[in-house]
Tab-separated table of C-alpha atoms and ligand atoms in Angstrom:
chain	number	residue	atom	x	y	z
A	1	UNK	CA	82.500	92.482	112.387
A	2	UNK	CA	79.790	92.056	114.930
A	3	UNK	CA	79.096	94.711	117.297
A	4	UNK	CA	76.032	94.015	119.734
A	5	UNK	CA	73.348	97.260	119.885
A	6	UNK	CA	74.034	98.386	123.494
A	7	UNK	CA	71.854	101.556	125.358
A	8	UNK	CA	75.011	104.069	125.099
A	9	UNK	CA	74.883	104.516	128.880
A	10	UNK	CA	74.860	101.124	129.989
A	11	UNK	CA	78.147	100.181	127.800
A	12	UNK	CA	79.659	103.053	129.448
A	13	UNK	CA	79.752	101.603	132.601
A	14	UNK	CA	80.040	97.834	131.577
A	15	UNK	CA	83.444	96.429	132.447
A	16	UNK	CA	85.187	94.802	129.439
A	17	UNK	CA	86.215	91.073	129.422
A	18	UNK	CA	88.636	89.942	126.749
A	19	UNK	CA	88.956	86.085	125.635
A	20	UNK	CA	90.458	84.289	122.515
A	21	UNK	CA	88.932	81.238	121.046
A	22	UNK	CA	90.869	79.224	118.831
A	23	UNK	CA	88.858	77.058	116.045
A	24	UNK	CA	90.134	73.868	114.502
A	25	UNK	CA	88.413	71.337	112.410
A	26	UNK	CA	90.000	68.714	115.641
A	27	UNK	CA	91.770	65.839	115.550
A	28	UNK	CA	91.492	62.150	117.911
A	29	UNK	CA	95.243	61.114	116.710
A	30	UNK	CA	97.066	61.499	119.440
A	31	UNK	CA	100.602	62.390	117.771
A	32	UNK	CA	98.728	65.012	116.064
A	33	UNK	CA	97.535	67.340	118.694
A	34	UNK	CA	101.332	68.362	118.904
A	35	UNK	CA	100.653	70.862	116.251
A	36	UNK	CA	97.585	72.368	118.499
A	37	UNK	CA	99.554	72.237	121.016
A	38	UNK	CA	102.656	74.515	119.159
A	39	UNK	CA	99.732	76.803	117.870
A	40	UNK	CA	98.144	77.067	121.904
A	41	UNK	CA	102.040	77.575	123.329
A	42	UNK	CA	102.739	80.353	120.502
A	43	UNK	CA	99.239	81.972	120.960
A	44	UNK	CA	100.061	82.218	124.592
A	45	UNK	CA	102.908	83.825	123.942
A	46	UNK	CA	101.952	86.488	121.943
A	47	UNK	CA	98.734	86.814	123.949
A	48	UNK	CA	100.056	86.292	127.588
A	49	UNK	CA	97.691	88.117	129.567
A	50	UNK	CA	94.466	87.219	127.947
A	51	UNK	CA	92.409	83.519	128.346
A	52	UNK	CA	92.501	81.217	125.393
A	53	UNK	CA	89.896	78.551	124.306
A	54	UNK	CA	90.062	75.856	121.930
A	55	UNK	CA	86.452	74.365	120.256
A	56	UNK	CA	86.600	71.634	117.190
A	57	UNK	CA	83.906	72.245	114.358
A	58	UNK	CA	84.251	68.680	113.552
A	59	UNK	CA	81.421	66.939	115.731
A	60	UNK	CA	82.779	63.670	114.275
A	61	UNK	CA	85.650	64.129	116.082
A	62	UNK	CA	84.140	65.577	119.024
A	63	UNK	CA	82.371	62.526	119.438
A	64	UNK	CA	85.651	60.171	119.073
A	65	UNK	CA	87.310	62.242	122.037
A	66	UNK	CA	84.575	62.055	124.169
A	67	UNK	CA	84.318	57.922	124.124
A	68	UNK	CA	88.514	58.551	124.737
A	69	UNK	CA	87.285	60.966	128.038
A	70	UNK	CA	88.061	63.562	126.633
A	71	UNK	CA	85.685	66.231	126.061
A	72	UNK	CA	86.238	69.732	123.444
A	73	UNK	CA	83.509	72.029	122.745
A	74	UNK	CA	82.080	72.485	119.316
A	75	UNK	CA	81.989	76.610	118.473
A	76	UNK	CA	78.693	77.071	119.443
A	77	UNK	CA	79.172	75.812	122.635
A	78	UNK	CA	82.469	77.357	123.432
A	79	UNK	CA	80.975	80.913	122.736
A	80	UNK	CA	78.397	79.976	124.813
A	81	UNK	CA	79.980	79.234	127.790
A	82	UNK	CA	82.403	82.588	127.274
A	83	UNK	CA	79.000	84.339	127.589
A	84	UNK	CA	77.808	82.796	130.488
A	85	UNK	CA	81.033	83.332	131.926
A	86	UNK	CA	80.636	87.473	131.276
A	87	UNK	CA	83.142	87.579	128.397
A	88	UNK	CA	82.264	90.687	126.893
A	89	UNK	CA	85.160	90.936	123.655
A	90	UNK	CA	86.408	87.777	122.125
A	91	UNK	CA	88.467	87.284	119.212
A	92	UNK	CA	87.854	84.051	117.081
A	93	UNK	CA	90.402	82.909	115.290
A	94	UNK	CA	89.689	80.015	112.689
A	95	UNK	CA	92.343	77.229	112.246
A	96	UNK	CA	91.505	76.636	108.899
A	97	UNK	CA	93.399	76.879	106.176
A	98	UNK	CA	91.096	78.103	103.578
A	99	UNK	CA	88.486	80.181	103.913
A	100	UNK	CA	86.127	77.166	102.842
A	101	UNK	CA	83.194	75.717	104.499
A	102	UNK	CA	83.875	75.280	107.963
A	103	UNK	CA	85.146	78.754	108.003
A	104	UNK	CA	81.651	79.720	106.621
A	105	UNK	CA	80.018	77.434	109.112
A	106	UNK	CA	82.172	79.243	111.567
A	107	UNK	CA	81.028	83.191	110.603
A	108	UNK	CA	77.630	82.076	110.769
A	109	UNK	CA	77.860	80.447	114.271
A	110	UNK	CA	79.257	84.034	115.457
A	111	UNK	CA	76.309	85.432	113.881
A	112	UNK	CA	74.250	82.868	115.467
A	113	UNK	CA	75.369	84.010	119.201
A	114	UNK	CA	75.097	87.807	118.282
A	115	UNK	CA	71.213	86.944	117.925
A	116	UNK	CA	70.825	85.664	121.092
A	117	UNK	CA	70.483	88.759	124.144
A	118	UNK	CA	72.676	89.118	126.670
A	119	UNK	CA	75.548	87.477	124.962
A	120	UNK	CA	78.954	89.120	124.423
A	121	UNK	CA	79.343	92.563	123.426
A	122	UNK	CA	81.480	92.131	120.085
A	123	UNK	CA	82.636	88.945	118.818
A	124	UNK	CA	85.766	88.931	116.434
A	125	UNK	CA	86.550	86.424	113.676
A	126	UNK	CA	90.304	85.778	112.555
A	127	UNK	CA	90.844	84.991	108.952
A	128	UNK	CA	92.146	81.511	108.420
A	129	UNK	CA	95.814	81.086	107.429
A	130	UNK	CA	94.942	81.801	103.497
A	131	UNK	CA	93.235	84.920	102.857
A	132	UNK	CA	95.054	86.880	100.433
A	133	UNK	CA	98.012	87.282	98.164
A	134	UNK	CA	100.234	88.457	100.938
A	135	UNK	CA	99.309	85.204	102.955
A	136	UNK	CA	99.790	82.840	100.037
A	137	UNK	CA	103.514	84.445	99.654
A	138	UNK	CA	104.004	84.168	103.454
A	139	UNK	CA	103.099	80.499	103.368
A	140	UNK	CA	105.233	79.417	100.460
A	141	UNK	CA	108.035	80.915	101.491
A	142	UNK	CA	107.696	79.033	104.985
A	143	UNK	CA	106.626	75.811	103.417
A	144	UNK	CA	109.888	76.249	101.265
A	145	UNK	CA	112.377	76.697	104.041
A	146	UNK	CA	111.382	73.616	105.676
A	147	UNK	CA	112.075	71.265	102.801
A	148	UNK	CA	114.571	68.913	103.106
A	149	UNK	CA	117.839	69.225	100.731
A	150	UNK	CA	116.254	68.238	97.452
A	151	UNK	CA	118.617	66.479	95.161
A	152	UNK	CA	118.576	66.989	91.433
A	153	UNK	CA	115.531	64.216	90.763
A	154	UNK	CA	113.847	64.691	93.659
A	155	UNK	CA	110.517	66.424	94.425
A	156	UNK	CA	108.008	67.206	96.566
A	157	UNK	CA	104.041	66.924	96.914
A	158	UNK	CA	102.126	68.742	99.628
A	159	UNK	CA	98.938	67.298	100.729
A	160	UNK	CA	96.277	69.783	100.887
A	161	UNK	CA	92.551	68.495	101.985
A	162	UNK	CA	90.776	69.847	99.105
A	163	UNK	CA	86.714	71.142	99.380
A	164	UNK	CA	83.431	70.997	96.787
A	165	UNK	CA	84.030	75.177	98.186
A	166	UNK	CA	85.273	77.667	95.581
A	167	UNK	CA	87.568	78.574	97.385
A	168	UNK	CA	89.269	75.373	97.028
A	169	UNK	CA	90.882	77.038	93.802
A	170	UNK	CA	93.286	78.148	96.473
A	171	UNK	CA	95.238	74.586	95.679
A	172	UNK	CA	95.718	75.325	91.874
A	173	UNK	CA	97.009	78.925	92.968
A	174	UNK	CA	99.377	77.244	95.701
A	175	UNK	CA	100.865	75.231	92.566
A	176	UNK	CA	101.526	78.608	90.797
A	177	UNK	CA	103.128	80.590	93.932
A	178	UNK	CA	105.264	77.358	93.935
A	179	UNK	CA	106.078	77.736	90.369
A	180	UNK	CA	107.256	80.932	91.067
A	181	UNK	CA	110.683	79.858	92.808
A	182	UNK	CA	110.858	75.917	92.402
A	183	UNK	CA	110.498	73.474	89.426
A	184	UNK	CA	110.092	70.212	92.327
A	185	UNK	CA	107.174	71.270	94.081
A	186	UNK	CA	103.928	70.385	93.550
A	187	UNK	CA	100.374	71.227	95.191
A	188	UNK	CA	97.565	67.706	95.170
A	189	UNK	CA	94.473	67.401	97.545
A	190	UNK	CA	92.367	64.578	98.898
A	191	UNK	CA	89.148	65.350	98.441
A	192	UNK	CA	89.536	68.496	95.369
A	193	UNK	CA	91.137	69.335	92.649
A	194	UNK	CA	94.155	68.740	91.946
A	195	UNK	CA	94.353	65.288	92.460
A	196	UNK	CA	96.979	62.935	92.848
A	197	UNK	CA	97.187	61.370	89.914
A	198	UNK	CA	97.050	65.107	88.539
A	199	UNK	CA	100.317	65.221	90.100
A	200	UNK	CA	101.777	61.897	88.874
A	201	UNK	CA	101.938	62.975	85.453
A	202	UNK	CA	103.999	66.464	86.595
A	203	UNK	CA	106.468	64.477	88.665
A	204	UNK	CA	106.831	62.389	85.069
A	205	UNK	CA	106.898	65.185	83.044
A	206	UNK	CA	109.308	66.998	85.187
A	207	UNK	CA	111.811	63.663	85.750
A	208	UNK	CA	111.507	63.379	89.624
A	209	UNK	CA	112.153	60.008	90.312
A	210	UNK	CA	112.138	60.192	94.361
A	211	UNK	CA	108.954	62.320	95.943
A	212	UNK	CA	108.869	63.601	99.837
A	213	UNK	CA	104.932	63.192	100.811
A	214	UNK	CA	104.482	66.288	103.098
A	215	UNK	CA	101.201	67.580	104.669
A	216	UNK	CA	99.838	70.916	103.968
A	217	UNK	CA	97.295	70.733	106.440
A	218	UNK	CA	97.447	71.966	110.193
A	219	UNK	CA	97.857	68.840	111.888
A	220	UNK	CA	99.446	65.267	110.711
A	221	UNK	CA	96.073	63.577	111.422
A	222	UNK	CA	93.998	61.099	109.815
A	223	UNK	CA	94.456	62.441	106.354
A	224	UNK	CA	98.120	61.978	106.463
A	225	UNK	CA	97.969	58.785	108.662
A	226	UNK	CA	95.425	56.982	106.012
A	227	UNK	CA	95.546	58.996	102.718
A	228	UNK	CA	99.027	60.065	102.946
A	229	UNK	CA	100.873	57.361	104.039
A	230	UNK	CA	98.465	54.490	104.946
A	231	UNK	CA	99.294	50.966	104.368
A	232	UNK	CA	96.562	50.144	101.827
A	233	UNK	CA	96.376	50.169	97.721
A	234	UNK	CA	94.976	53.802	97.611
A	235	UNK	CA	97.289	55.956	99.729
A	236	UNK	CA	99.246	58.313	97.615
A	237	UNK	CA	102.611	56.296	99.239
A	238	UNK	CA	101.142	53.366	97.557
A	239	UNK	CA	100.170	54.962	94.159
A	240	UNK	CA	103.293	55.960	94.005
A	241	UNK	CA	105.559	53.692	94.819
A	242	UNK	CA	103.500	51.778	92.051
A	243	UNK	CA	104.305	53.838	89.829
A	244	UNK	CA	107.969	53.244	89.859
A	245	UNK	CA	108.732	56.785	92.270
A	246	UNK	CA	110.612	56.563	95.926
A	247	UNK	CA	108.930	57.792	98.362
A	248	UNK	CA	109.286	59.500	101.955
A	249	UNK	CA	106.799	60.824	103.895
A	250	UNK	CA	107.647	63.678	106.373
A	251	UNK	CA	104.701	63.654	109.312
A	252	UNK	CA	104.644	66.836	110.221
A	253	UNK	CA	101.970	69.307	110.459
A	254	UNK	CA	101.973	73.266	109.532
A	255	UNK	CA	101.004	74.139	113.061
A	256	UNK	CA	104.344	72.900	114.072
A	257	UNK	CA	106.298	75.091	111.229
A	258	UNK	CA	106.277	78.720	113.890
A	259	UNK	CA	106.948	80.540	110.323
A	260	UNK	CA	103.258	79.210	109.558
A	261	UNK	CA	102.067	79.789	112.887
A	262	UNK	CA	102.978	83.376	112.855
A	263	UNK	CA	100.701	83.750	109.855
A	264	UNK	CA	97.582	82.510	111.995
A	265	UNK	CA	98.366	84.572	115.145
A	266	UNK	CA	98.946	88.191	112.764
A	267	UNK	CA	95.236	87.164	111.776
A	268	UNK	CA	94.379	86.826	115.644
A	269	UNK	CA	95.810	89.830	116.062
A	270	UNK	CA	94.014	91.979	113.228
A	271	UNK	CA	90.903	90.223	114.897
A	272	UNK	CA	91.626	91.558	118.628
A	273	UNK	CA	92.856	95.030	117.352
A	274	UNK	CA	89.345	95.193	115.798
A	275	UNK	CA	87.379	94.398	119.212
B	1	LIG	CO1	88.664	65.387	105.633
């Protein structure tokens, strides 16, 4: 929480201006912003009165749009502009998935802006979709409903993106949750722990012989274009096929699974109760 030291009387009288940012890490593939898009629509259904604002942290992609035309503000400049604009309460809420670095990057931007005078009374931040135990259950169970029909020798492997962040130990956990009620699913990451060929062995050891590839990251973006199901010797389609498994891979985002979604707007709306 960030509450901005005000002269008693002056709040008093100050009119209140509510606005909603929404944070993702961004995407430039174009079939991919359907997931933002589900996540806006819902948002603005749950929130129909109220003005809501989208900002990327990724200035990578940021700077793809923009030679596409298309221009998104990074955080900093979002808030910015909401302050300018006399916003006086906004709610953040991170489209992360783990609380993990850009989430981080994200709390200390707030805290950045709550420096600076004149800027917005109280400033908000929503929890990403993975917080707590409660959130982990609320997850798999949604993740689990939207499986296809999973024959006897046939598995699953969720792509998670995976961080040098502690709290990447989320991804291990996920694989225990999933324990919990299925012996076919399995948790792997790009870029942490645990790994594909982690996973490999499990799918052995377990006798799946046919594996659905399905992202467990907000948006079917580059990840799950290259990593996931790219055409080229290291994609986990690839390794696996290799390896003698069949493989499908389902493109479809968790910001366009509303059970998900739901998840992310509860933590918008602990965030605006709070303002
Ligand atoms: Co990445």
């Amino acid at each position: 929480m960030l509450v901005r030291y005000m002269w008693p009387l002056k709040n008093k009288f100050k009119h209140m201006k509510k606005g909603i940012l929404l944070v993702a890490f961004g995407t430039s593939v174009p079939s991919a912003k359907v997931a933002l898009e589900n996540v806006h629509h819902e948002v603005e259904k749950a929130f129909p009165d109220i003005s809501i604002r989208w900002a990327y942290t990724s200035a990578f992609i940021r700077k793809k749009l923009k030679q596409q035309g298309k221009e998104i503000d990074s955080p900093v400049i979002a808030l910015s502009k909401m302050a300018d604009e006399g916003y006086t309460h906004i709610a953040v809420q991170s489209m992360h998935t783990i609380p993990g670095l850009e989430y981080d990057y994200l709390l200390q931007t707030v805290k950045g802006i709550m420096d600076i005078p004149k800027g917005p009374e109280k400033i908000e931040v929503g929890r990403p979709l993975l917080y707590d135990h409660v959130d982990i259950e609320r997850v798999v169970d949604a993740m689990l409903i939207h499986l296809p029909q999973l024959l006897k020798n046939e598995g699953v492997v969720f792509m998670g993106h995976g961080t040098p962040h502690f709290s990447n130990v989320f991804y291990p956990a996920l694989n225990y949750y999933f324990a919990q009620k299925t012996k076919s699913v399995f948790m792997a990451t790009v870029e942490g722990f645990p790994t594909i060929h982690d996973t490999l062995l499990k799918l052995k050891q377990n006798g799946i012989g046919k594996v659905y590839l399905i992202p467990f990251m907000s948006v079917a973006g580059g990840h799950v274009k290259n990593d996931m199901c790219g055409d080229h010797d290291e994609s986990w389609y690839r390794l696996l096929t290799s390896a003698g498994f069949k493989v499908e891979c389902i493109l479809k985002g968790t910001g366009e699974i509303n059970e998900v979604v739901s998840i992310w707007v509860q933590h918008l709306r602990d965030a605006f109760n709070r303002l």
